[in-house]
Amino acid sequence: MNDTASPAGYPHRHLLGIEGLHPPEIAYLLDLADAYVEQNRQIDKKRAVLRGRTQVNLFFEASTRTSTSFELAGKRLGADVINMAVARSSVQKGETLLDTAMTLNAMHPDVLVVRHGDSGAVQLLSQKVGCAVINAGDGAHEHPTQALLDALTIRRRRGHLDGQVVAICGDILHSRVARSNIILLNTMGAEVRVIGPPTLVPAAVEALGVTVHHDMRKGLNGVDIVMMLRLQIERMQGSYVPSLREYFQLYGLDQSKLELAKPDALIMHPGPMNRGVEIDSLVADDINRSVIREQVEMGVAVRMACLDALGRHLPNLNGAAS
Ligand code: CP
């Protein structure tokens, strides 16, 4: 894999967010992931890159794509992978996040993959443990591997990220996916528009280098990529939209709104999708333009790349630094 990745490398011990990463570091992870896409399409998908290493997946929030792909990624790289079932753990008896983390740390894992409902929780945890930590999504803060897999999907389809006009649409306020994508896409030279109702777009989002549209038809005009977001009802206290029916009429992606984007615009969604709320089924399942399933495939490769990159900073198996 070394031969195919850019030489800059990934110099960090953890992956806590996209914020602070430099373009060559992002390109390095994407190059590495590109090679893993090809490996994952072979019959023999296994490598020994993490043989002898222990990876613990600790998800305090529900997940299908991220948790499954991290498990698959670790196993394909030869790690021993433990999925801690939070619902059946001592968290249910009141054990705190940090006590849980310290308990797991005492078992000498090499990598902890953590999803938590509070922004900043994963970074806090990374300061208390002795192993590498990957943020699998923290509150409305960051979801770095999602942004990387989205970038890989776009780059493989379009050949590059710079100059791409990307519309991120819907519930921007509660979305860690939006935040990580905005930072990554801007860092790599894309142009980002955010589209949503005023109640679901954070007040200071322009400071992240995006333009804001509240009229979806205007915002979609001429874009290369339409990235839809789930309406995160579970994070809302009170009402942010008048009704789901009205939300779909104004902000749901259907064929008529999609026609305003470029004719070959790609349709993306991180999942899980609420069909008929933020996206119409005909658009989501459009075999020519929807890359939603491809995003899932890229997720495994990106997570292998991230585990591999962090694994290169672990002490080697005879005790010396690698
Ligand atoms: N996109 C994403 O994070 O999906 P899951 O919640 O299923 O992991």
Short mmCIF file of C-alpha atoms and ligand atoms in Angstrom, two decimals:
data_model
loop_
_atom_site.label_atom_id
_atom_site.label_comp_id
_atom_site.label_asym_id
_atom_site.label_seq_id
_atom_site.Cartn_x
_atom_site.Cartn_y
_atom_site.Cartn_z
CA MET A 1 0.00 0.00 0.00
CA ASN A 2 2.94 2.36 0.60
CA ASP A 3 3.65 2.53 -3.12
CA THR A 4 0.22 3.85 -4.03
CA ALA A 5 -0.20 6.44 -1.26
CA SER A 6 1.20 9.97 -1.51
CA PRO A 7 4.51 10.34 0.39
CA ALA A 8 3.32 12.95 2.90
CA GLY A 9 1.83 10.37 5.26
CA TYR A 10 -0.51 10.88 8.17
CA PRO A 11 1.54 12.22 11.09
CA HIS A 12 -1.15 12.16 13.82
CA ARG A 13 -1.72 9.60 16.56
CA HIS A 14 -5.52 9.95 16.47
CA LEU A 15 -8.22 10.84 13.95
CA LEU A 16 -10.57 13.12 15.89
CA GLY A 17 -11.80 15.39 13.10
CA ILE A 18 -11.11 16.84 9.68
CA GLU A 19 -10.44 20.26 11.20
CA GLY A 20 -6.70 20.85 11.33
CA LEU A 21 -5.79 18.29 8.65
CA HIS A 22 -3.71 19.58 5.74
CA PRO A 23 -4.51 18.79 2.08
CA PRO A 24 -1.58 16.32 1.67
CA GLU A 25 -2.72 14.40 4.78
CA ILE A 26 -6.26 14.12 3.42
CA ALA A 27 -4.92 13.15 -0.01
CA TYR A 28 -2.72 10.52 1.62
CA LEU A 29 -5.71 8.88 3.35
CA LEU A 30 -7.74 9.01 0.12
CA ASP A 31 -4.88 7.48 -1.90
CA LEU A 32 -4.50 4.71 0.66
CA ALA A 33 -8.28 4.11 0.62
CA ASP A 34 -8.28 3.98 -3.18
CA ALA A 35 -5.93 1.01 -3.04
CA TYR A 36 -8.16 -0.69 -0.46
CA VAL A 37 -11.19 -0.29 -2.76
CA GLU A 38 -9.42 -2.46 -5.30
CA GLN A 39 -8.33 -4.97 -2.63
CA ASN A 40 -11.91 -5.23 -1.34
CA ARG A 41 -13.09 -6.23 -4.83
CA GLN A 42 -10.73 -9.23 -4.87
CA ILE A 43 -11.73 -12.66 -3.60
CA ASP A 44 -9.00 -12.55 -0.93
CA LYS A 45 -9.68 -9.35 1.00
CA LYS A 46 -7.43 -9.96 3.99
CA ARG A 47 -4.08 -8.37 4.88
CA ALA A 48 -1.90 -8.72 7.97
CA VAL A 49 -1.32 -4.99 8.48
CA LEU A 50 -2.87 -5.04 11.98
CA ARG A 51 -2.12 -8.64 12.95
CA GLY A 52 -1.58 -8.84 16.71
CA ARG A 53 -3.43 -5.55 17.30
CA THR A 54 -6.67 -5.12 19.23
CA GLN A 55 -9.41 -2.76 18.02
CA VAL A 56 -12.33 -1.94 20.31
CA ASN A 57 -15.47 -0.37 18.82
CA LEU A 58 -17.40 1.62 21.39
CA PHE A 59 -20.68 3.02 20.06
CA PHE A 60 -22.86 4.96 22.50
CA GLU A 61 -25.25 5.87 19.66
CA ALA A 62 -26.97 3.67 17.08
CA SER A 63 -25.12 2.89 13.86
CA THR A 64 -25.39 0.49 10.93
CA ARG A 65 -22.87 1.70 8.33
CA THR A 66 -20.08 3.08 10.52
CA SER A 67 -20.01 0.30 13.11
CA THR A 68 -20.25 -2.52 10.55
CA SER A 69 -17.62 -1.05 8.26
CA PHE A 70 -15.17 -0.41 11.10
CA GLU A 71 -15.61 -4.02 12.21
CA LEU A 72 -15.09 -5.28 8.66
CA ALA A 73 -12.14 -2.94 8.12
CA GLY A 74 -10.34 -4.09 11.26
CA LYS A 75 -10.94 -7.76 10.46
CA ARG A 76 -9.76 -7.38 6.85
CA LEU A 77 -6.54 -5.86 8.21
CA GLY A 78 -6.03 -8.79 10.59
CA ALA A 79 -6.86 -7.06 13.91
CA ASP A 80 -8.72 -8.70 16.78
CA VAL A 81 -11.94 -6.67 16.81
CA ILE A 82 -14.17 -6.32 19.86
CA ASN A 83 -17.56 -4.63 19.54
CA MET A 84 -18.54 -3.45 22.99
CA ALA A 85 -22.31 -3.71 23.34
CA VAL A 86 -23.07 -0.51 25.24
CA ALA A 87 -26.69 -1.55 25.81
CA ARG A 88 -25.45 -4.62 27.74
CA SER A 89 -22.47 -2.94 29.42
CA SER A 90 -21.94 -1.31 32.80
CA VAL A 91 -22.77 2.04 31.18
CA GLN A 92 -26.36 0.97 31.93
CA LYS A 93 -25.42 0.82 35.64
CA GLY A 94 -24.23 4.43 35.57
CA GLU A 95 -20.55 4.02 34.66
CA THR A 96 -19.26 7.24 33.09
CA LEU A 97 -17.71 7.55 29.64
CA LEU A 98 -14.27 8.16 31.15
CA ASP A 99 -14.50 5.26 33.60
CA THR A 100 -15.59 2.99 30.75
CA ALA A 101 -12.71 4.25 28.63
CA MET A 102 -10.16 3.79 31.43
CA THR A 103 -11.47 0.26 32.05
CA LEU A 104 -11.03 -0.64 28.38
CA ASN A 105 -7.64 1.10 28.33
CA ALA A 106 -6.44 -1.18 31.12
CA MET A 107 -6.91 -4.12 28.72
CA HIS A 108 -4.30 -2.56 26.36
CA PRO A 109 -6.23 -2.07 23.13
CA ASP A 110 -4.31 -0.53 20.24
CA VAL A 111 -7.20 1.39 18.69
CA LEU A 112 -10.50 2.65 20.13
CA VAL A 113 -13.24 3.61 17.66
CA VAL A 114 -15.80 5.76 19.46
CA ARG A 115 -19.19 7.23 18.66
CA HIS A 116 -20.84 9.41 21.30
CA GLY A 117 -23.82 11.76 21.43
CA ASP A 118 -21.85 14.65 22.98
CA SER A 119 -19.68 16.96 20.90
CA GLY A 120 -16.10 16.82 22.21
CA ALA A 121 -16.54 13.54 24.09
CA VAL A 122 -14.19 11.59 21.80
CA GLN A 123 -11.43 14.19 22.06
CA LEU A 124 -11.74 14.17 25.86
CA LEU A 125 -11.48 10.40 25.88
CA SER A 126 -8.39 10.49 23.63
CA GLN A 127 -6.57 12.51 26.29
CA LYS A 128 -7.15 9.77 28.90
CA VAL A 129 -6.19 6.59 27.07
CA GLY A 130 -2.90 5.21 25.83
CA CYS A 131 -4.06 3.99 22.44
CA ALA A 132 -5.02 5.53 19.11
CA VAL A 133 -8.57 6.91 18.97
CA ILE A 134 -10.83 7.35 15.94
CA ASN A 135 -13.91 9.56 16.11
CA ALA A 136 -16.86 7.66 14.61
CA GLY A 137 -19.15 10.67 15.18
CA ASP A 138 -19.49 12.97 18.21
CA GLY A 139 -22.72 14.92 18.66
CA ALA A 140 -23.09 17.64 16.02
CA HIS A 141 -19.31 18.16 15.92
CA GLU A 142 -17.46 15.85 13.48
CA HIS A 143 -17.73 12.56 11.59
CA PRO A 144 -14.34 12.51 9.87
CA THR A 145 -14.50 9.08 8.23
CA GLN A 146 -17.87 9.96 6.67
CA ALA A 147 -16.37 13.09 5.09
CA LEU A 148 -13.40 11.06 3.85
CA LEU A 149 -15.62 8.41 2.27
CA ASP A 150 -17.78 11.10 0.66
CA ALA A 151 -14.64 12.75 -0.73
CA LEU A 152 -13.36 9.41 -2.04
CA THR A 153 -16.70 8.79 -3.76
CA ILE A 154 -16.58 12.20 -5.46
CA ARG A 155 -12.89 11.94 -6.37
CA ARG A 156 -13.28 8.51 -7.96
CA ARG A 157 -16.28 9.71 -10.01
CA ARG A 158 -14.89 13.11 -10.99
CA GLY A 159 -11.13 12.60 -10.77
CA HIS A 160 -10.62 15.55 -8.42
CA LEU A 161 -12.28 17.55 -5.65
CA ASP A 162 -11.06 21.04 -6.48
CA GLY A 163 -13.57 23.16 -8.36
CA GLN A 164 -16.51 20.84 -7.66
CA VAL A 165 -19.64 22.74 -6.59
CA VAL A 166 -21.28 20.80 -3.76
CA ALA A 167 -24.69 21.57 -2.25
CA ILE A 168 -25.19 20.17 1.26
CA CYS A 169 -28.93 20.22 1.91
CA GLY A 170 -31.26 19.88 4.87
CA ASP A 171 -30.60 19.72 8.59
CA ILE A 172 -27.21 21.42 8.72
CA LEU A 173 -27.68 22.50 12.34
CA HIS A 174 -27.57 19.02 13.87
CA SER A 175 -25.24 17.42 11.35
CA ARG A 176 -21.68 16.36 12.12
CA VAL A 177 -21.58 15.01 8.56
CA ALA A 178 -22.21 18.52 7.20
CA ARG A 179 -19.53 20.08 9.38
CA SER A 180 -16.81 17.53 8.50
CA ASN A 181 -17.74 17.69 4.81
CA ILE A 182 -17.69 21.50 4.73
CA ILE A 183 -14.21 21.56 6.26
CA LEU A 184 -12.82 18.79 4.04
CA LEU A 185 -14.31 20.06 0.79
CA ASN A 186 -13.12 23.61 1.44
CA THR A 187 -9.66 22.38 2.39
CA MET A 188 -9.46 20.46 -0.90
CA GLY A 189 -10.60 23.39 -3.06
CA ALA A 190 -14.28 22.59 -3.68
CA GLU A 191 -17.04 25.22 -3.48
CA VAL A 192 -19.68 24.47 -0.86
CA ARG A 193 -23.25 25.76 -0.65
CA VAL A 194 -25.50 24.90 2.27
CA ILE A 195 -29.24 24.80 1.71
CA GLY A 196 -31.89 24.54 4.41
CA PRO A 197 -34.62 26.36 6.32
CA PRO A 198 -33.35 29.23 8.52
CA THR A 199 -34.17 27.15 11.64
CA LEU A 200 -31.82 24.34 10.52
CA VAL A 201 -28.80 26.36 9.34
CA PRO A 202 -26.40 27.49 12.11
CA ALA A 203 -26.10 31.29 12.39
CA ALA A 204 -22.33 31.47 11.89
CA VAL A 205 -21.95 28.82 9.20
CA GLU A 206 -20.62 31.34 6.63
CA ALA A 207 -17.47 31.57 8.75
CA LEU A 208 -16.71 28.01 7.54
CA GLY A 209 -16.45 29.37 3.99
CA VAL A 210 -19.84 28.39 2.55
CA THR A 211 -22.65 30.32 0.90
CA VAL A 212 -26.11 29.88 2.43
CA HIS A 213 -29.37 29.38 0.54
CA HIS A 214 -32.84 29.05 2.03
CA ASP A 215 -34.49 28.62 -1.38
CA MET A 216 -33.51 25.12 -2.52
CA ARG A 217 -34.28 25.78 -6.17
CA LYS A 218 -31.86 28.70 -6.27
CA GLY A 219 -29.22 26.88 -4.25
CA LEU A 220 -29.19 23.83 -6.52
CA ASN A 221 -28.69 25.86 -9.67
CA GLY A 222 -25.72 24.41 -11.60
CA VAL A 223 -24.23 22.27 -8.80
CA ASP A 224 -22.08 19.18 -9.48
CA ILE A 225 -23.02 17.27 -6.34
CA VAL A 226 -26.24 17.21 -4.29
CA MET A 227 -25.58 15.86 -0.80
CA MET A 228 -28.81 15.31 1.16
CA LEU A 229 -28.91 15.06 4.95
CA ARG A 230 -31.28 13.28 7.28
CA LEU A 231 -33.66 15.37 9.36
CA GLN A 232 -32.32 14.52 12.84
CA ILE A 233 -35.60 14.55 14.75
CA GLU A 234 -33.97 12.80 17.73
CA ARG A 235 -31.64 15.78 18.32
CA MET A 236 -34.43 18.38 18.13
CA GLN A 237 -36.01 19.87 21.21
CA GLY A 238 -39.14 21.61 19.98
CA SER A 239 -40.27 22.08 16.42
CA TYR A 240 -37.85 23.17 13.68
CA VAL A 241 -40.12 22.45 10.69
CA PRO A 242 -43.87 23.08 10.31
CA SER A 243 -44.62 19.53 9.13
CA LEU A 244 -42.74 16.72 7.39
CA ARG A 245 -45.02 17.13 4.36
CA GLU A 246 -44.19 20.81 4.03
CA TYR A 247 -40.50 20.11 4.65
CA PHE A 248 -40.46 17.65 1.76
CA GLN A 249 -42.20 20.15 -0.52
CA LEU A 250 -39.65 22.87 0.23
CA TYR A 251 -36.44 20.94 0.94
CA GLY A 252 -36.95 17.33 -0.13
CA LEU A 253 -34.96 16.29 -3.20
CA ASP A 254 -37.27 15.19 -5.99
CA GLN A 255 -36.92 15.05 -9.76
CA SER A 256 -38.15 18.60 -10.34
CA LYS A 257 -35.63 20.17 -7.96
CA LEU A 258 -32.83 17.91 -9.21
CA GLU A 259 -33.34 19.24 -12.73
CA LEU A 260 -31.87 22.56 -11.57
CA ALA A 261 -28.49 20.93 -10.84
CA LYS A 262 -26.08 20.02 -13.65
CA PRO A 263 -27.49 17.24 -15.88
CA ASP A 264 -24.86 14.79 -14.60
CA ALA A 265 -24.99 15.92 -10.95
CA LEU A 266 -24.38 13.11 -8.46
CA ILE A 267 -26.85 12.40 -5.64
CA MET A 268 -25.36 11.55 -2.24
CA HIS A 269 -26.75 10.74 1.21
CA PRO A 270 -24.75 9.48 4.21
CA GLY A 271 -27.66 7.34 5.41
CA PRO A 272 -29.83 6.39 7.09
CA MET A 273 -32.34 7.92 4.68
CA ASN A 274 -35.85 9.08 5.49
CA ARG A 275 -37.54 8.44 2.16
CA GLY A 276 -40.29 10.95 1.46
CA VAL A 277 -38.90 13.36 4.07
CA GLU A 278 -35.56 14.63 2.70
CA ILE A 279 -35.37 12.52 -0.45
CA ASP A 280 -37.79 10.95 -2.91
CA SER A 281 -37.32 7.24 -3.60
CA LEU A 282 -37.13 7.76 -7.38
CA VAL A 283 -34.13 10.04 -6.91
CA ALA A 284 -32.46 7.96 -4.18
CA ASP A 285 -32.66 4.84 -6.36
CA ASP A 286 -31.70 6.51 -9.67
CA ILE A 287 -29.10 4.05 -10.97
CA ASN A 288 -27.43 6.64 -13.18
CA ARG A 289 -26.98 9.44 -10.67
CA SER A 290 -27.34 8.16 -7.11
CA VAL A 291 -24.02 7.06 -5.56
CA ILE A 292 -25.50 6.24 -2.15
CA ARG A 293 -24.55 2.54 -2.31
CA GLU A 294 -21.10 3.46 -3.60
CA GLN A 295 -20.63 5.66 -0.51
CA VAL A 296 -21.17 2.57 1.64
CA GLU A 297 -18.54 0.63 -0.33
CA MET A 298 -16.07 3.52 0.03
CA GLY A 299 -16.74 3.52 3.78
CA VAL A 300 -15.03 0.17 4.28
CA ALA A 301 -11.97 1.23 2.26
CA VAL A 302 -11.67 4.59 4.02
CA ARG A 303 -11.88 2.95 7.44
CA MET A 304 -9.20 0.45 6.44
CA ALA A 305 -7.02 3.37 5.33
CA CYS A 306 -7.53 5.22 8.61
CA LEU A 307 -6.79 2.13 10.72
CA ASP A 308 -3.72 1.39 8.60
CA ALA A 309 -2.46 5.00 8.86
CA LEU A 310 -2.86 5.09 12.66
CA GLY A 311 -1.39 1.60 12.95
CA ARG A 312 1.87 2.90 11.49
CA HIS A 313 2.36 5.01 14.65
CA LEU A 314 1.79 2.16 17.11
CA PRO A 315 4.79 0.68 18.93
CA ASN A 316 5.95 -2.29 16.89
CA LEU A 317 5.16 -5.74 18.16
CA ASN A 318 8.58 -6.33 19.76
CA GLY A 319 8.16 -3.19 21.88
CA ALA A 320 10.07 -0.53 19.94
CA ALA A 321 8.45 2.45 18.22
CA SER A 322 7.66 1.71 14.59
N1 CP B 1 -23.66 7.63 7.94
C1 CP B 1 -23.65 7.06 9.16
O1 CP B 1 -22.93 7.48 10.06
O2 CP B 1 -24.50 6.00 9.27
P1 CP B 1 -24.68 5.09 10.58
O3 CP B 1 -25.34 5.96 11.63
O4 CP B 1 -25.53 3.93 10.15
O5 CP B 1 -23.32 4.68 11.05
#
